[in-house]
Amino acid sequence: MIKNLMRGPAVLVLALIPLIAAPAASAATAAPAVPAAAEVLMLSEALGQLPVVEESREGYERSKFKHWNAGLDPRDGCNTRNEVLLAEAVEMPEVGPGCKLTGGLWLSYYDEQMVDDPSKIDIDHMVPLAEAWDSGASAWTAQRREAYANDQGASTSLVAVTARSNRQKADKDPAQWTPAPAATCRYLAEWVGTKLRWGLSADQVEADAVGVYAAGPCENTVVHYTPAP
């Protein structure tokens, strides 16, 4: 059974739908916010929505982004890493006690490799933690950084890839690293969409690098995001 084999490009959201509340309702009884809707923008337009700001890594420590936490369902015994592995499996692994995974099959789209061993798969943060810190997360609370590091609210925030490709990417931005050519447009759409989802910025070199693709081989690429809660 194929689950989330292609978590591909879709649409960008520009605005939040306002909170719906009864005229005389108190804060305690007001209706919850309506989920944000999605709109389409081309990659070049999406890139233009990113603030261009000089980056700073001062004070960064990986430990400031708590991960992996108990995941979407604390009752299932699977942390965020294993929940993403289950969500992205091309063939489902067996789930043993303590959410130990054996078998299964995954497609690492960064390098177009099939992997049949979950221990050889990394769960990559589309925008690496260090890059997120540089781009605005340094000002977040610890709770928001934890939410970012375990974000399963968007299928593109966390991606199952080979350990080799994840190590090659490390904390590089698209000016320094891109995946296999066939995957590059998808990757750039997900990169920009993730930054927009979390209100992050880009530096000038990064924006220029993405802009070259947006004006050339990826000119017909669209991205999507929904603002993070």
Coordinates of N, CA and C in Angstrom, one line a residue:
M1 N 0.9 -1.2 0.0 CA 0.0 0.0 0.0 C 0.9 1.2 0.0
I2 N 0.7 2.1 -0.9 CA 1.5 3.3 -1.0 C 0.9 4.4 -0.3
K3 N 1.6 5.0 0.7 CA 1.1 6.1 1.5 C 2.1 7.2 1.4
N4 N 1.5 8.4 0.9 CA 2.3 9.6 0.8 C 3.6 9.4 0.0
L5 N 3.5 8.6 -1.1 CA 4.7 8.4 -1.9 C 5.2 9.7 -2.5
M6 N 4.3 10.5 -3.0 CA 4.6 11.8 -3.6 C 4.0 12.9 -2.8
R7 N 4.7 13.5 -1.8 CA 4.1 14.6 -1.0 C 4.5 15.8 -1.8
G8 N 3.9 16.0 -2.9 CA 4.4 17.0 -3.9 C 3.8 18.4 -3.8
P9 N 4.1 19.3 -4.7 CA 3.7 20.7 -4.7 C 2.2 20.9 -4.8
A10 N 1.8 21.9 -4.1 CA 0.4 22.3 -4.3 C 0.3 23.8 -4.2
V11 N -0.3 24.3 -3.1 CA -0.8 25.7 -3.1 C -0.3 26.6 -2.0
L12 N -0.2 27.9 -2.1 CA 0.3 28.8 -1.1 C -0.9 29.6 -0.5
V13 N -0.9 29.7 0.9 CA -1.9 30.5 1.5 C -1.4 31.9 1.8
L14 N -2.2 32.9 1.5 CA -1.8 34.3 1.7 C -2.5 34.9 3.0
A15 N -3.6 34.3 3.4 CA -4.3 35.0 4.5 C -5.0 34.0 5.3
L16 N -5.3 34.3 6.6 CA -6.0 33.5 7.5 C -7.5 33.8 7.4
I17 N -8.3 32.8 7.5 CA -9.7 33.0 7.6 C -10.0 33.4 9.0
P18 N -10.8 34.5 9.2 CA -10.9 35.1 10.6 C -11.7 34.2 11.5
L19 N -11.5 34.4 12.8 CA -12.1 33.7 13.8 C -13.6 33.9 13.8
I20 N -14.4 32.8 13.9 CA -15.8 32.9 13.9 C -16.3 32.8 15.3
A21 N -17.1 33.7 15.7 CA -17.7 33.7 17.1 C -19.1 34.3 17.1
A22 N -19.9 33.8 18.0 CA -21.2 34.3 18.2 C -21.2 35.8 18.6
P23 N -22.1 36.6 18.3 CA -22.0 38.0 18.6 C -21.8 38.3 20.1
A24 N -22.5 37.6 20.9 CA -22.4 37.9 22.4 C -21.6 36.9 23.1
A25 N -20.8 36.0 22.4 CA -20.1 34.9 23.0 C -18.9 35.5 23.8
S26 N -18.6 34.8 24.9 CA -17.4 35.2 25.7 C -16.2 34.4 25.1
A27 N -15.0 34.8 25.5 CA -13.8 34.1 25.0 C -13.9 32.6 25.3
A28 N -14.5 32.2 26.4 CA -14.6 30.8 26.8 C -15.5 30.0 25.9
T29 N -16.5 30.7 25.4 CA -17.6 30.0 24.6 C -17.5 30.3 23.1
A30 N -16.5 31.1 22.7 CA -16.4 31.5 21.3 C -16.1 30.2 20.4
A31 N -16.6 30.2 19.2 CA -16.2 29.1 18.3 C -14.8 29.1 18.0
P32 N -14.2 27.9 17.7 CA -12.7 27.9 17.3 C -12.5 28.5 16.0
A33 N -11.2 28.8 15.7 CA -10.8 29.4 14.4 C -11.1 28.4 13.3
V34 N -11.5 28.9 12.2 CA -11.6 28.0 11.0 C -10.3 27.8 10.4
P35 N -10.0 26.5 10.0 CA -8.6 26.2 9.4 C -8.4 27.1 8.2
A36 N -7.1 27.5 8.0 CA -6.8 28.3 6.8 C -7.0 27.6 5.5
A37 N -7.4 28.3 4.5 CA -7.6 27.7 3.2 C -6.3 27.9 2.4
A38 N -6.2 27.3 1.2 CA -5.0 27.4 0.4 C -5.2 28.1 -0.9
E39 N -4.2 28.8 -1.3 CA -4.2 29.5 -2.6 C -3.0 29.1 -3.4
V40 N -3.0 29.2 -4.7 CA -1.9 28.9 -5.6 C -1.1 30.1 -5.9
L41 N 0.2 29.9 -5.8 CA 1.2 30.9 -6.3 C 2.3 30.2 -7.0
M42 N 2.8 30.7 -8.1 CA 4.0 30.2 -8.7 C 5.2 30.3 -7.8
L43 N 6.2 29.5 -8.0 CA 7.4 29.6 -7.1 C 8.0 31.0 -7.1
S44 N 8.1 31.7 -8.2 CA 8.7 33.0 -8.2 C 7.9 33.9 -7.3
E45 N 6.5 33.8 -7.3 CA 5.7 34.7 -6.5 C 5.8 34.3 -5.0
A46 N 5.9 33.0 -4.8 CA 6.1 32.6 -3.4 C 7.4 33.0 -2.8
L47 N 8.4 33.0 -3.6 CA 9.7 33.4 -3.2 C 9.7 34.9 -2.8
G48 N 8.9 35.7 -3.6 CA 8.8 37.1 -3.3 C 8.1 37.4 -2.0
Q49 N 7.4 36.4 -1.4 CA 6.8 36.6 -0.1 C 7.7 36.5 1.1
L50 N 8.9 35.9 0.8 CA 9.9 35.7 1.9 C 10.6 37.0 2.2
P51 N 10.7 37.5 3.4 CA 11.5 38.6 3.8 C 13.0 38.2 3.5
V52 N 13.7 39.1 3.0 CA 15.2 38.9 2.7 C 15.9 39.6 3.9
V53 N 16.5 38.8 4.7 CA 17.2 39.4 5.9 C 18.5 38.7 6.1
E54 N 19.5 39.4 6.6 CA 20.8 38.8 6.9 C 20.7 37.8 8.0
E55 N 21.3 36.6 7.9 CA 21.2 35.6 8.9 C 22.2 35.7 9.9
S56 N 21.9 35.1 11.1 CA 22.8 35.0 12.2 C 22.6 33.7 12.9
R57 N 23.7 32.9 13.2 CA 23.6 31.7 13.9 C 24.1 31.8 15.3
E58 N 24.2 33.0 15.8 CA 24.7 33.3 17.1 C 23.7 32.6 18.1
G59 N 24.3 31.9 19.1 CA 23.5 31.2 20.1 C 22.8 29.9 19.7
Y60 N 23.0 29.5 18.5 CA 22.4 28.2 18.1 C 22.9 27.0 18.8
E61 N 22.0 26.2 19.3 CA 22.3 24.8 19.8 C 21.2 23.9 19.3
R62 N 21.6 22.7 18.8 CA 20.5 21.8 18.3 C 19.6 21.4 19.4
S63 N 20.1 21.4 20.6 CA 19.3 20.9 21.7 C 18.1 21.9 22.0
K64 N 18.2 23.1 21.4 CA 17.1 24.1 21.7 C 15.9 23.8 20.9
F65 N 15.9 22.7 20.0 CA 14.8 22.2 19.3 C 14.5 20.8 19.8
K66 N 13.6 20.7 20.7 CA 13.4 19.3 21.3 C 12.7 18.4 20.2
H67 N 13.3 17.3 20.0 CA 12.8 16.3 19.0 C 13.5 15.0 19.4
W68 N 13.0 13.9 19.0 CA 11.6 13.6 18.6 C 10.7 13.5 19.8
N69 N 9.6 14.1 19.8 CA 8.7 14.0 20.9 C 7.7 12.8 20.7
A70 N 6.6 12.8 21.5 CA 5.7 11.7 21.5 C 4.8 11.6 20.2
G71 N 4.9 12.6 19.3 CA 4.2 12.5 18.1 C 2.8 12.9 18.2
L72 N 2.0 12.6 17.1 CA 0.7 13.1 17.0 C -0.2 12.3 18.0
D73 N 0.1 11.0 18.2 CA -0.7 10.2 19.1 C 0.2 9.6 20.2
P74 N 0.3 10.2 21.4 CA 1.1 9.7 22.4 C 0.8 8.3 22.9
R75 N -0.5 7.9 22.6 CA -0.9 6.5 23.0 C -0.3 5.4 22.1
D76 N 0.2 5.7 20.9 CA 0.6 4.7 20.0 C 2.0 4.2 20.3
G77 N 2.7 4.9 21.2 CA 4.1 4.4 21.6 C 5.1 4.8 20.5
C78 N 4.7 5.5 19.5 CA 5.7 5.9 18.4 C 6.0 7.4 18.5
N79 N 7.3 7.7 18.4 CA 7.7 9.1 18.5 C 7.5 9.7 17.1
T80 N 7.8 11.0 16.9 CA 7.6 11.6 15.7 C 8.4 10.9 14.5
R81 N 9.6 10.6 14.8 CA 10.4 9.9 13.7 C 9.6 8.7 13.2
N82 N 9.2 7.8 14.1 CA 8.5 6.6 13.6 C 7.2 6.8 13.0
E83 N 6.5 7.9 13.5 CA 5.2 8.2 12.9 C 5.4 8.7 11.4
V84 N 6.5 9.4 11.2 CA 6.8 9.9 9.8 C 7.2 8.7 8.9
L85 N 8.0 7.8 9.5 CA 8.3 6.6 8.7 C 7.1 5.8 8.3
L86 N 6.1 5.6 9.3 CA 4.9 4.9 8.9 C 4.1 5.7 7.9
A87 N 4.0 7.0 8.0 CA 3.2 7.8 7.1 C 3.8 7.7 5.7
E88 N 5.1 7.6 5.5 CA 5.8 7.7 4.2 C 6.1 6.4 3.6
A89 N 5.8 5.3 4.3 CA 6.2 4.0 3.8 C 5.5 3.6 2.5
V90 N 6.3 3.2 1.5 CA 5.7 2.6 0.3 C 5.1 1.3 0.6
E91 N 5.8 0.5 1.4 CA 5.3 -0.8 1.9 C 5.5 -0.7 3.4
M92 N 4.4 -1.0 4.1 CA 4.4 -0.8 5.6 C 5.3 -1.8 6.3
P93 N 6.1 -1.3 7.3 CA 6.9 -2.2 8.1 C 6.0 -2.9 9.1
E94 N 6.6 -3.9 9.7 CA 5.9 -4.5 10.9 C 6.2 -3.6 12.1
V95 N 5.3 -3.4 13.0 CA 5.4 -2.6 14.2 C 5.4 -3.5 15.4
G96 N 6.5 -3.5 16.1 CA 6.6 -4.4 17.3 C 6.5 -3.6 18.5
P97 N 6.7 -4.2 19.7 CA 6.6 -3.6 21.0 C 7.5 -2.3 21.0
G98 N 7.0 -1.3 21.6 CA 7.8 0.0 21.7 C 7.9 0.6 20.4
C99 N 7.0 0.3 19.4 CA 7.1 0.9 18.1 C 8.4 0.6 17.3
K100 N 8.9 -0.6 17.6 CA 10.1 -1.0 16.8 C 9.7 -1.4 15.4
L101 N 10.3 -0.8 14.4 CA 9.9 -1.1 13.0 C 10.9 -2.0 12.4
T102 N 10.4 -3.0 11.7 CA 11.2 -3.9 10.9 C 10.6 -4.1 9.5
G103 N 11.5 -4.3 8.5 CA 11.0 -4.4 7.2 C 10.5 -3.1 6.6
G104 N 9.6 -3.1 5.6 CA 9.1 -1.9 5.0 C 9.9 -1.5 3.8
L105 N 9.4 -0.4 3.2 CA 10.1 0.1 2.0 C 9.8 1.6 1.9
W106 N 10.8 2.4 1.6 CA 10.7 3.8 1.5 C 11.4 4.3 0.2
L107 N 10.8 5.4 -0.4 CA 11.5 6.1 -1.5 C 12.1 7.4 -1.0
S108 N 13.4 7.5 -1.1 CA 14.1 8.7 -0.7 C 14.1 9.6 -2.0
Y109 N 13.3 10.6 -2.0 CA 13.2 11.4 -3.2 C 14.4 12.3 -3.5
Y110 N 15.1 12.6 -2.5 CA 16.3 13.4 -2.7 C 17.3 12.8 -3.7
D111 N 17.5 11.5 -3.6 CA 18.4 10.8 -4.4 C 17.8 9.6 -5.2
E112 N 16.5 9.5 -5.2 CA 15.7 8.6 -6.0 C 16.1 7.1 -5.6
Q113 N 16.4 6.9 -4.3 CA 16.7 5.6 -3.9 C 15.6 4.9 -3.1
M114 N 15.5 3.6 -3.3 CA 14.5 2.8 -2.5 C 15.3 2.2 -1.3
V115 N 14.7 2.2 -0.1 CA 15.4 1.7 1.1 C 14.4 0.8 1.8
D116 N 15.0 -0.4 2.2 CA 14.1 -1.4 2.8 C 14.5 -1.7 4.3
D117 N 15.3 -0.7 4.8 CA 15.7 -0.8 6.2 C 15.5 0.5 6.9
P118 N 14.5 0.5 7.9 CA 14.2 1.8 8.5 C 15.4 2.5 9.2
S119 N 16.4 1.7 9.6 CA 17.6 2.2 10.3 C 18.5 3.0 9.4
K120 N 18.2 2.8 8.1 CA 19.1 3.5 7.1 C 18.3 4.8 6.5
I121 N 17.2 5.1 7.1 CA 16.4 6.2 6.8 C 16.6 7.3 7.8
D122 N 16.8 8.6 7.4 CA 16.8 9.7 8.3 C 15.5 10.5 8.1
I123 N 14.9 11.1 9.1 CA 13.8 12.0 8.9 C 14.4 13.4 8.9
D124 N 14.4 14.0 7.7 CA 15.0 15.3 7.5 C 14.1 16.4 7.8
H125 N 14.5 17.5 8.4 CA 13.7 18.7 8.5 C 14.0 19.5 7.2
M126 N 12.9 19.7 6.4 CA 13.0 20.3 5.1 C 13.9 21.6 5.2
V127 N 13.5 22.5 6.1 CA 14.4 23.6 6.4 C 15.1 23.2 7.7
P128 N 16.5 22.9 7.6 CA 17.2 22.4 8.8 C 17.0 23.3 10.0
L129 N 17.2 22.7 11.2 CA 17.0 23.4 12.4 C 18.0 24.6 12.5
A130 N 19.2 24.4 12.1 CA 20.1 25.6 12.2 C 19.7 26.7 11.2
E131 N 19.2 26.3 10.1 CA 18.8 27.3 9.1 C 17.5 28.0 9.6
A132 N 16.6 27.3 10.3 CA 15.5 27.9 10.9 C 15.9 28.9 11.9
W133 N 16.9 28.5 12.8 CA 17.4 29.4 13.8 C 17.9 30.7 13.1
D134 N 18.7 30.5 12.1 CA 19.2 31.7 11.4 C 18.2 32.6 10.8
S135 N 17.0 32.0 10.5 CA 16.0 32.7 9.7 C 14.8 33.2 10.5
G136 N 14.9 33.1 11.9 CA 13.9 33.7 12.7 C 13.5 32.9 13.9
A137 N 13.9 31.6 14.0 CA 13.5 30.7 15.1 C 14.2 31.1 16.4
S138 N 15.3 31.8 16.2 CA 16.1 32.2 17.5 C 15.2 33.1 18.4
A139 N 14.2 33.7 17.8 CA 13.3 34.6 18.6 C 12.1 33.8 19.2
W140 N 12.0 32.5 18.8 CA 10.8 31.8 19.3 C 10.9 31.3 20.7
T141 N 9.8 30.9 21.3 CA 9.8 30.2 22.5 C 10.3 28.7 22.3
A142 N 10.7 28.1 23.4 CA 11.1 26.7 23.4 C 9.9 25.8 22.9
Q143 N 8.7 26.2 23.2 CA 7.6 25.4 22.8 C 7.4 25.5 21.3
R144 N 7.5 26.7 20.7 CA 7.4 26.8 19.3 C 8.5 26.1 18.5
R145 N 9.7 26.1 19.1 CA 10.8 25.4 18.4 C 10.5 23.9 18.4
E146 N 10.0 23.4 19.5 CA 9.6 22.0 19.6 C 8.5 21.7 18.6
A147 N 7.5 22.5 18.5 CA 6.5 22.3 17.5 C 7.1 22.3 16.1
Y148 N 8.0 23.2 15.8 CA 8.6 23.2 14.5 C 9.4 21.9 14.2
A149 N 10.2 21.4 15.2 CA 11.0 20.3 15.0 C 10.2 19.0 14.9
N150 N 9.0 19.0 15.3 CA 8.1 17.8 15.2 C 6.9 18.0 14.3
D151 N 7.0 18.9 13.4 CA 5.8 19.4 12.6 C 5.3 18.3 11.7
Q152 N 4.2 17.7 12.0 CA 3.5 16.8 11.1 C 2.2 17.4 10.6
G153 N 2.0 18.7 10.8 CA 0.8 19.4 10.3 C 0.9 19.7 8.9
A154 N 2.1 19.6 8.3 CA 2.3 19.8 6.8 C 3.1 18.6 6.4
S155 N 2.7 17.9 5.3 CA 3.4 16.7 4.9 C 4.8 17.0 4.4
T156 N 5.1 18.2 4.1 CA 6.4 18.6 3.5 C 7.4 19.0 4.6
S157 N 7.0 19.2 5.8 CA 8.0 19.7 6.8 C 9.0 18.7 7.2
L158 N 8.7 17.4 7.2 CA 9.6 16.3 7.6 C 9.5 15.3 6.5
V159 N 10.7 14.8 6.1 CA 10.7 13.9 4.9 C 11.7 12.8 5.2
A160 N 11.3 11.6 4.8 CA 12.1 10.4 5.0 C 13.0 10.2 3.8
V161 N 14.3 10.3 4.1 CA 15.3 10.2 3.0 C 16.5 9.3 3.5
T162 N 17.4 9.0 2.5 CA 18.5 8.2 2.9 C 19.4 9.0 3.9
A163 N 20.1 8.2 4.8 CA 21.0 8.9 5.7 C 22.1 9.6 4.9
R164 N 22.5 9.0 3.8 CA 23.6 9.6 3.0 C 23.2 11.0 2.4
S165 N 22.0 11.1 1.9 CA 21.6 12.3 1.3 C 21.3 13.4 2.4
N166 N 20.9 12.9 3.5 CA 20.7 13.9 4.6 C 22.0 14.4 5.1
R167 N 23.0 13.6 5.2 CA 24.3 14.0 5.6 C 24.9 15.0 4.6
Q168 N 24.7 14.7 3.3 CA 25.2 15.6 2.3 C 24.5 17.0 2.4
K169 N 23.2 17.0 2.7 CA 22.5 18.3 2.8 C 22.9 19.0 4.1
A170 N 23.0 18.3 5.2 CA 23.3 18.9 6.5 C 22.4 20.1 6.8
D171 N 23.1 21.2 7.1 CA 22.3 22.4 7.3 C 22.4 23.5 6.2
K172 N 22.7 22.9 5.0 CA 22.8 23.8 3.8 C 21.5 24.3 3.3
D173 N 21.5 25.5 2.7 CA 20.3 26.0 2.0 C 20.5 25.8 0.5
P174 N 19.5 26.1 -0.3 CA 19.5 25.8 -1.7 C 20.6 26.5 -2.5
A175 N 21.3 27.5 -1.9 CA 22.5 28.1 -2.6 C 23.7 27.1 -2.5
Q176 N 23.6 26.2 -1.5 CA 24.7 25.3 -1.2 C 24.5 23.9 -1.6
W177 N 23.2 23.5 -1.6 CA 22.8 22.1 -1.9 C 21.4 21.9 -2.5
T178 N 21.3 21.1 -3.5 CA 20.0 20.7 -4.0 C 20.0 19.2 -4.3
P179 N 18.9 18.5 -4.3 CA 18.8 17.1 -4.5 C 19.0 16.7 -6.0
A180 N 18.7 15.5 -6.3 CA 18.8 15.0 -7.7 C 18.0 16.0 -8.6
P181 N 18.5 16.2 -9.8 CA 17.9 17.2 -10.7 C 16.4 17.0 -10.9
A182 N 16.0 15.8 -11.0 CA 14.5 15.5 -11.2 C 13.7 15.9 -10.0
A183 N 14.3 16.1 -8.8 CA 13.6 16.4 -7.6 C 13.8 17.8 -7.2
T184 N 14.6 18.6 -7.9 CA 15.0 19.9 -7.5 C 13.8 20.9 -7.4
C185 N 12.9 20.9 -8.4 CA 11.8 21.9 -8.4 C 10.8 21.5 -7.2
R186 N 10.6 20.3 -7.0 CA 9.8 19.9 -5.9 C 10.4 20.3 -4.6
Y187 N 11.7 20.1 -4.4 CA 12.4 20.4 -3.2 C 12.3 21.9 -3.0
L188 N 12.6 22.8 -4.0 CA 12.5 24.2 -3.8 C 11.1 24.7 -3.4
A189 N 10.1 24.1 -4.0 CA 8.7 24.4 -3.6 C 8.5 24.1 -2.1
E190 N 8.9 22.9 -1.7 CA 8.7 22.6 -0.3 C 9.6 23.4 0.7
W191 N 10.8 23.8 0.2 CA 11.6 24.7 1.0 C 11.0 26.0 1.3
V192 N 10.5 26.6 0.2 CA 9.9 28.0 0.3 C 8.6 27.8 1.0
G193 N 7.8 26.8 0.8 CA 6.5 26.6 1.5 C 6.7 26.4 3.0
T194 N 7.8 25.7 3.4 CA 8.0 25.5 4.8 C 8.4 26.8 5.5
K195 N 9.2 27.6 4.8 CA 9.6 28.9 5.3 C 8.4 29.8 5.5
L196 N 7.5 29.8 4.5 CA 6.3 30.6 4.6 C 5.4 30.1 5.7
R197 N 5.3 28.8 5.8 CA 4.4 28.2 6.9 C 4.8 28.7 8.3
W198 N 6.1 28.8 8.5 CA 6.6 29.2 9.8 C 7.1 30.7 9.9
G199 N 6.8 31.5 8.9 CA 7.2 32.9 9.0 C 8.7 33.1 9.0
L200 N 9.5 32.3 8.3 CA 10.9 32.5 8.3 C 11.3 33.3 7.2
S201 N 12.6 33.8 7.2 CA 13.1 34.7 6.2 C 14.1 33.9 5.3
A202 N 14.7 34.6 4.3 CA 15.8 34.0 3.5 C 16.9 35.1 3.5
D203 N 18.1 34.6 3.3 CA 19.2 35.6 3.1 C 19.3 35.9 1.5
Q204 N 20.0 36.9 1.2 CA 20.1 37.3 -0.2 C 20.6 36.2 -1.1
V205 N 21.7 35.5 -0.7 CA 22.3 34.5 -1.5 C 21.3 33.3 -1.8
E206 N 20.6 33.0 -0.7 CA 19.6 31.9 -0.8 C 18.5 32.3 -1.8
A207 N 18.0 33.5 -1.6 CA 16.9 34.0 -2.4 C 17.3 34.1 -3.9
D208 N 18.5 34.5 -4.1 CA 19.0 34.6 -5.5 C 19.1 33.2 -6.1
A209 N 19.6 32.2 -5.4 CA 19.8 30.9 -5.9 C 18.4 30.3 -6.3
V210 N 17.4 30.4 -5.4 CA 16.1 29.9 -5.7 C 15.5 30.7 -6.9
G211 N 15.8 32.0 -6.9 CA 15.3 32.8 -8.0 C 15.7 32.3 -9.4
V212 N 16.9 31.8 -9.5 CA 17.5 31.3 -10.8 C 16.6 30.2 -11.3
Y213 N 16.3 29.2 -10.4 CA 15.4 28.1 -10.7 C 14.0 28.6 -11.0
A214 N 13.5 29.5 -10.2 CA 12.1 30.0 -10.4 C 11.9 30.7 -11.7
A215 N 13.0 31.3 -12.2 CA 12.9 32.0 -13.5 C 13.3 31.1 -14.7
G216 N 13.7 29.9 -14.4 CA 14.2 28.9 -15.4 C 13.5 27.6 -15.4
P217 N 14.2 26.5 -15.0 CA 13.6 25.2 -15.0 C 12.4 24.9 -14.1
C218 N 12.2 25.8 -13.1 CA 11.1 25.6 -12.2 C 10.0 26.7 -12.3
E219 N 10.0 27.3 -13.5 CA 9.1 28.5 -13.6 C 7.6 28.1 -13.5
N220 N 7.3 26.8 -13.8 CA 5.9 26.4 -13.7 C 5.6 25.6 -12.4
T221 N 6.5 25.7 -11.5 CA 6.3 25.0 -10.2 C 5.5 25.9 -9.2
V222 N 4.5 25.2 -8.6 CA 3.7 25.9 -7.5 C 4.1 25.3 -6.2
V223 N 3.8 26.0 -5.1 CA 4.1 25.6 -3.8 C 2.8 25.7 -2.9
H224 N 2.8 25.1 -1.8 CA 1.7 25.3 -0.9 C 2.2 25.4 0.5
Y225 N 1.4 26.1 1.3 CA 1.6 26.0 2.8 C 0.3 26.5 3.5
T226 N 0.2 26.1 4.7 CA -0.8 26.6 5.6 C 0.0 27.2 6.8
P227 N -0.4 28.4 7.3 CA 0.4 29.0 8.4 C 0.4 28.0 9.6
A228 N 1.5 27.9 10.3 CA 1.6 27.0 11.4 C 0.8 27.7 12.6
P229 N 0.2 26.8 13.4 CA -0.6 27.4 14.5 C 0.2 28.2 15.4

